[in-house]
Amino acid sequence: MASSATCISRSSRCRGAAVFKYTDRVVGGSVPKQYIPAVGEGVKDFLARGPLGFPVVDIAVTLTDGTYHSVDSSDMAFKTAARLAMQEGMPKCDPYVLEPIFKVVIAVPTDFTPKVQRLVTGRRGHLLGFDGRAGWAGWDEVVALMPEAELHDLIIELRSLTLGVGTYTRIFDHLAELRGRHVERAASPASAAAS
């Protein structure tokens, strides 16, 4: 009544793409053909909320072997077995947490540009540069890449630094690996919600 699904490899990192590849390499009929799609569905169910409560992307899963019982086997049994196999195999795949990174354009009077640059770097942002704002004499546009987690109250601090006149726009740029203490901070509320 159990099957086996093995995580063979992790695909290369993809810029902002959610990649999942499922292949069947069962030989000799150890898993009947009618149950092979159920294994894929069980894997997808696991990947939707991963071990930390976040979706899992950029992974290849291969069904290599399994067993079945002519009376007790069912689609649900194979889905459950696939989820359990993923739960056991995921730590062996060396997973990491991704966070969304946004390209941010901040418009401020020129006098406040240095303060805004310090604000961006203090929020784990990477400055890409700044230039005069077209059509706005005495204004600059600061361009940076910033994690989404650091944008939640950016407007409040930006307005405070610029006497209420600074603004910003943002657009999703890519996903990047989250490192260090930030992983623990992101994972703790998500894993509590997942259990």
GROMACS .gro file of C-alpha atoms in nm:
model
  195
    1MET     CA    1   0.000   0.000   0.000
    2ALA     CA    2   0.299   0.227  -0.027
    3SER     CA    3   0.495   0.379  -0.309
    4SER     CA    4   0.831   0.544  -0.334
    5ALA     CA    5   0.911   0.875  -0.497
    6THR     CA    6   1.268   0.995  -0.491
    7CYS     CA    7   1.396   1.349  -0.535
    8ILE     CA    8   1.681   1.298  -0.780
    9SER     CA    9   1.805   1.652  -0.841
   10ARG     CA   10   1.732   2.020  -0.817
   11SER     CA   11   1.710   2.207  -1.146
   12SER     CA   12   1.925   2.507  -1.210
   13ARG     CA   13   1.808   2.833  -1.058
   14CYS     CA   14   1.552   3.010  -1.271
   15ARG     CA   15   1.499   3.384  -1.256
   16GLY     CA   16   1.151   3.420  -1.108
   17ALA     CA   17   1.014   3.101  -1.261
   18ALA     CA   18   0.838   2.820  -1.079
   19VAL     CA   19   0.983   2.501  -1.223
   20PHE     CA   20   0.858   2.150  -1.137
   21LYS     CA   21   0.944   1.844  -1.340
   22TYR     CA   22   0.795   1.503  -1.264
   23THR     CA   23   0.917   1.194  -1.447
   24ASP     CA   24   0.831   0.828  -1.420
   25ARG     CA   25   1.119   0.578  -1.442
   26VAL     CA   26   0.940   0.273  -1.301
   27VAL     CA   27   1.036  -0.052  -1.473
   28GLY     CA   28   0.882  -0.394  -1.440
   29GLY     CA   29   0.537  -0.277  -1.332
   30SER     CA   30   0.624  -0.234  -0.963
   31VAL     CA   31   0.375   0.057  -0.966
   32PRO     CA   32   0.068   0.004  -1.188
   33LYS     CA   33   0.025   0.270  -1.457
   34GLN     CA   34  -0.308   0.390  -1.318
   35TYR     CA   35  -0.137   0.499  -0.993
   36ILE     CA   36   0.156   0.690  -1.149
   37PRO     CA   37  -0.047   1.014  -1.198
   38ALA     CA   38  -0.161   0.994  -0.833
   39VAL     CA   39   0.206   1.003  -0.724
   40GLY     CA   40   0.252   1.323  -0.928
   41GLU     CA   41  -0.056   1.475  -0.764
   42GLY     CA   42   0.077   1.387  -0.418
   43VAL     CA   43   0.407   1.554  -0.500
   44LYS     CA   44   0.226   1.866  -0.624
   45ASP     CA   45   0.020   1.874  -0.303
   46PHE     CA   46   0.341   1.868  -0.098
   47LEU     CA   47   0.512   2.132  -0.312
   48ALA     CA   48   0.218   2.373  -0.275
   49ARG     CA   49   0.297   2.424   0.096
   50GLY     CA   50   0.650   2.278   0.129
   51PRO     CA   51   0.822   2.192   0.458
   52LEU     CA   52   0.830   2.557   0.576
   53GLY     CA   53   0.483   2.652   0.459
   54PHE     CA   54   0.604   2.818   0.138
   55PRO     CA   55   0.564   2.680  -0.216
   56VAL     CA   56   0.858   2.473  -0.339
   57VAL     CA   57   0.990   2.563  -0.687
   58ASP     CA   58   1.283   2.470  -0.907
   59ILE     CA   59   1.280   2.095  -0.844
   60ALA     CA   60   1.280   1.768  -1.038
   61VAL     CA   61   1.116   1.456  -0.891
   62THR     CA   62   1.150   1.106  -1.034
   63LEU     CA   63   0.938   0.806  -0.942
   64THR     CA   64   1.183   0.516  -0.952
   65ASP     CA   65   1.014   0.230  -0.770
   66GLY     CA   66   0.728   0.135  -0.547
   67THR     CA   67   0.506  -0.142  -0.426
   68TYR     CA   68   0.134  -0.200  -0.432
   69HIS     CA   69  -0.120  -0.437  -0.287
   70SER     CA   70  -0.392  -0.564  -0.516
   71VAL     CA   71  -0.664  -0.506  -0.251
   72ASP     CA   72  -0.546  -0.207  -0.044
   73SER     CA   73  -0.385   0.018  -0.306
   74SER     CA   74  -0.572   0.326  -0.426
   75ASP     CA   75  -0.506   0.669  -0.573
   76MET     CA   76  -0.527   0.819  -0.224
   77ALA     CA   77  -0.272   0.569  -0.087
   78PHE     CA   78  -0.024   0.664  -0.360
   79LYS     CA   79  -0.085   1.038  -0.311
   80THR     CA   80  -0.018   0.997   0.061
   81ALA     CA   81   0.292   0.787  -0.003
   82ALA     CA   82   0.425   1.052  -0.243
   83ARG     CA   83   0.373   1.329   0.015
   84LEU     CA   84   0.552   1.120   0.278
   85ALA     CA   85   0.839   1.045   0.038
   86MET     CA   86   0.874   1.416  -0.037
   87GLN     CA   87   0.866   1.501   0.332
   88GLU     CA   88   1.149   1.253   0.389
   89GLY     CA   89   1.347   1.338   0.075
   90MET     CA   90   1.322   1.718   0.068
   91PRO     CA   91   1.597   1.782   0.328
   92LYS     CA   92   1.835   1.570   0.114
   93CYS     CA   93   1.778   1.805  -0.183
   94ASP     CA   94   1.951   2.096  -0.006
   95PRO     CA   95   1.650   2.333  -0.027
   96TYR     CA   96   1.671   2.705   0.032
   97VAL     CA   97   1.418   2.985   0.082
   98LEU     CA   98   1.358   3.239  -0.195
   99GLU     CA   99   1.234   3.591  -0.140
  100PRO     CA  100   1.084   3.831  -0.393
  101ILE     CA  101   1.309   4.121  -0.494
  102PHE     CA  102   1.158   4.440  -0.634
  103LYS     CA  103   1.307   4.714  -0.845
  104VAL     CA  104   1.225   5.034  -0.658
  105VAL     CA  105   1.240   5.387  -0.797
  106ILE     CA  106   1.231   5.651  -0.523
  107ALA     CA  107   1.164   6.015  -0.616
  108VAL     CA  108   1.292   6.275  -0.367
  109PRO     CA  109   1.420   6.631  -0.360
  110THR     CA  110   1.798   6.636  -0.427
  111ASP     CA  111   1.875   6.748  -0.071
  112PHE     CA  112   1.737   6.418   0.063
  113THR     CA  113   1.912   6.180  -0.179
  114PRO     CA  114   2.194   6.079   0.065
  115LYS     CA  115   1.942   6.007   0.342
  116VAL     CA  116   1.734   5.793   0.106
  117GLN     CA  117   2.044   5.600  -0.002
  118ARG     CA  118   2.116   5.520   0.365
  119LEU     CA  119   1.753   5.418   0.411
  120VAL     CA  120   1.774   5.176   0.117
  121THR     CA  121   2.099   5.012   0.228
  122GLY     CA  122   1.969   4.986   0.584
  123ARG     CA  123   1.682   4.777   0.451
  124ARG     CA  124   1.903   4.523   0.268
  125GLY     CA  125   1.863   4.714  -0.058
  126HIS     CA  126   2.121   4.729  -0.336
  127LEU     CA  127   2.158   5.071  -0.493
  128LEU     CA  128   2.168   5.066  -0.872
  129GLY     CA  129   2.221   5.440  -0.904
  130PHE     CA  130   2.044   5.774  -0.908
  131ASP     CA  131   1.985   6.049  -1.158
  132GLY     CA  132   1.791   6.373  -1.190
  133ARG     CA  133   1.419   6.324  -1.228
  134ALA     CA  134   1.312   6.420  -1.580
  135GLY     CA  135   1.104   6.738  -1.585
  136TRP     CA  136   1.147   6.796  -1.210
  137ALA     CA  137   1.425   7.045  -1.136
  138GLY     CA  138   1.589   6.979  -0.799
  139TRP     CA  139   1.460   6.620  -0.773
  140ASP     CA  140   1.641   6.286  -0.800
  141GLU     CA  141   1.529   5.931  -0.869
  142VAL     CA  142   1.711   5.666  -0.668
  143VAL     CA  143   1.693   5.318  -0.826
  144ALA     CA  144   1.749   5.009  -0.611
  145LEU     CA  145   1.670   4.641  -0.571
  146MET     CA  146   1.496   4.569  -0.240
  147PRO     CA  147   1.344   4.261  -0.074
  148GLU     CA  148   0.966   4.272  -0.048
  149ALA     CA  149   0.987   4.213   0.327
  150GLU     CA  150   1.162   4.549   0.363
  151LEU     CA  151   0.896   4.747   0.174
  152HIS     CA  152   0.601   4.707   0.412
  153ASP     CA  153   0.650   5.045   0.586
  154LEU     CA  154   0.899   5.209   0.352
  155ILE     CA  155   0.659   5.490   0.260
  156ILE     CA  156   0.623   5.594   0.624
  157GLU     CA  157   0.998   5.625   0.678
  158LEU     CA  158   1.048   5.783   0.335
  159ARG     CA  159   0.789   6.051   0.400
  160SER     CA  160   0.938   6.114   0.743
  161LEU     CA  161   1.286   6.166   0.594
  162THR     CA  162   1.168   6.392   0.311
  163LEU     CA  163   0.922   6.621   0.489
  164GLY     CA  164   0.630   6.430   0.340
  165VAL     CA  165   0.715   6.465  -0.030
  166GLY     CA  166   0.911   6.146  -0.119
  167THR     CA  167   0.737   5.877  -0.322
  168TYR     CA  168   0.830   5.543  -0.471
  169THR     CA  169   0.716   5.286  -0.722
  170ARG     CA  170   0.803   4.919  -0.729
  171ILE     CA  171   0.790   4.633  -0.974
  172PHE     CA  172   0.876   4.266  -0.923
  173ASP     CA  173   1.225   4.188  -1.053
  174HIS     CA  174   1.329   3.836  -0.946
  175LEU     CA  175   1.354   3.581  -0.666
  176ALA     CA  176   1.675   3.559  -0.463
  177GLU     CA  177   1.804   3.319  -0.201
  178LEU     CA  178   1.728   3.434   0.152
  179ARG     CA  179   2.025   3.393   0.387
  180GLY     CA  180   2.125   3.405   0.752
  181ARG     CA  181   1.897   3.516   1.030
  182HIS     CA  182   1.637   3.633   0.779
  183VAL     CA  183   1.561   3.268   0.690
  184GLU     CA  184   1.481   3.187   1.052
  185ARG     CA  185   1.265   3.497   1.083
  186ALA     CA  186   1.070   3.413   0.765
  187ALA     CA  187   1.040   3.043   0.843
  188SER     CA  188   0.921   3.062   1.204
  189PRO     CA  189   0.574   3.215   1.140
  190ALA     CA  190   0.526   3.008   0.822
  191SER     CA  191   0.617   2.674   0.983
  192ALA     CA  192   0.389   2.751   1.277
  193ALA     CA  193   0.104   2.814   1.032
  194ALA     CA  194   0.187   2.499   0.834
  195SER     CA  195   0.155   2.268   1.135
   0.00000   0.00000   0.00000
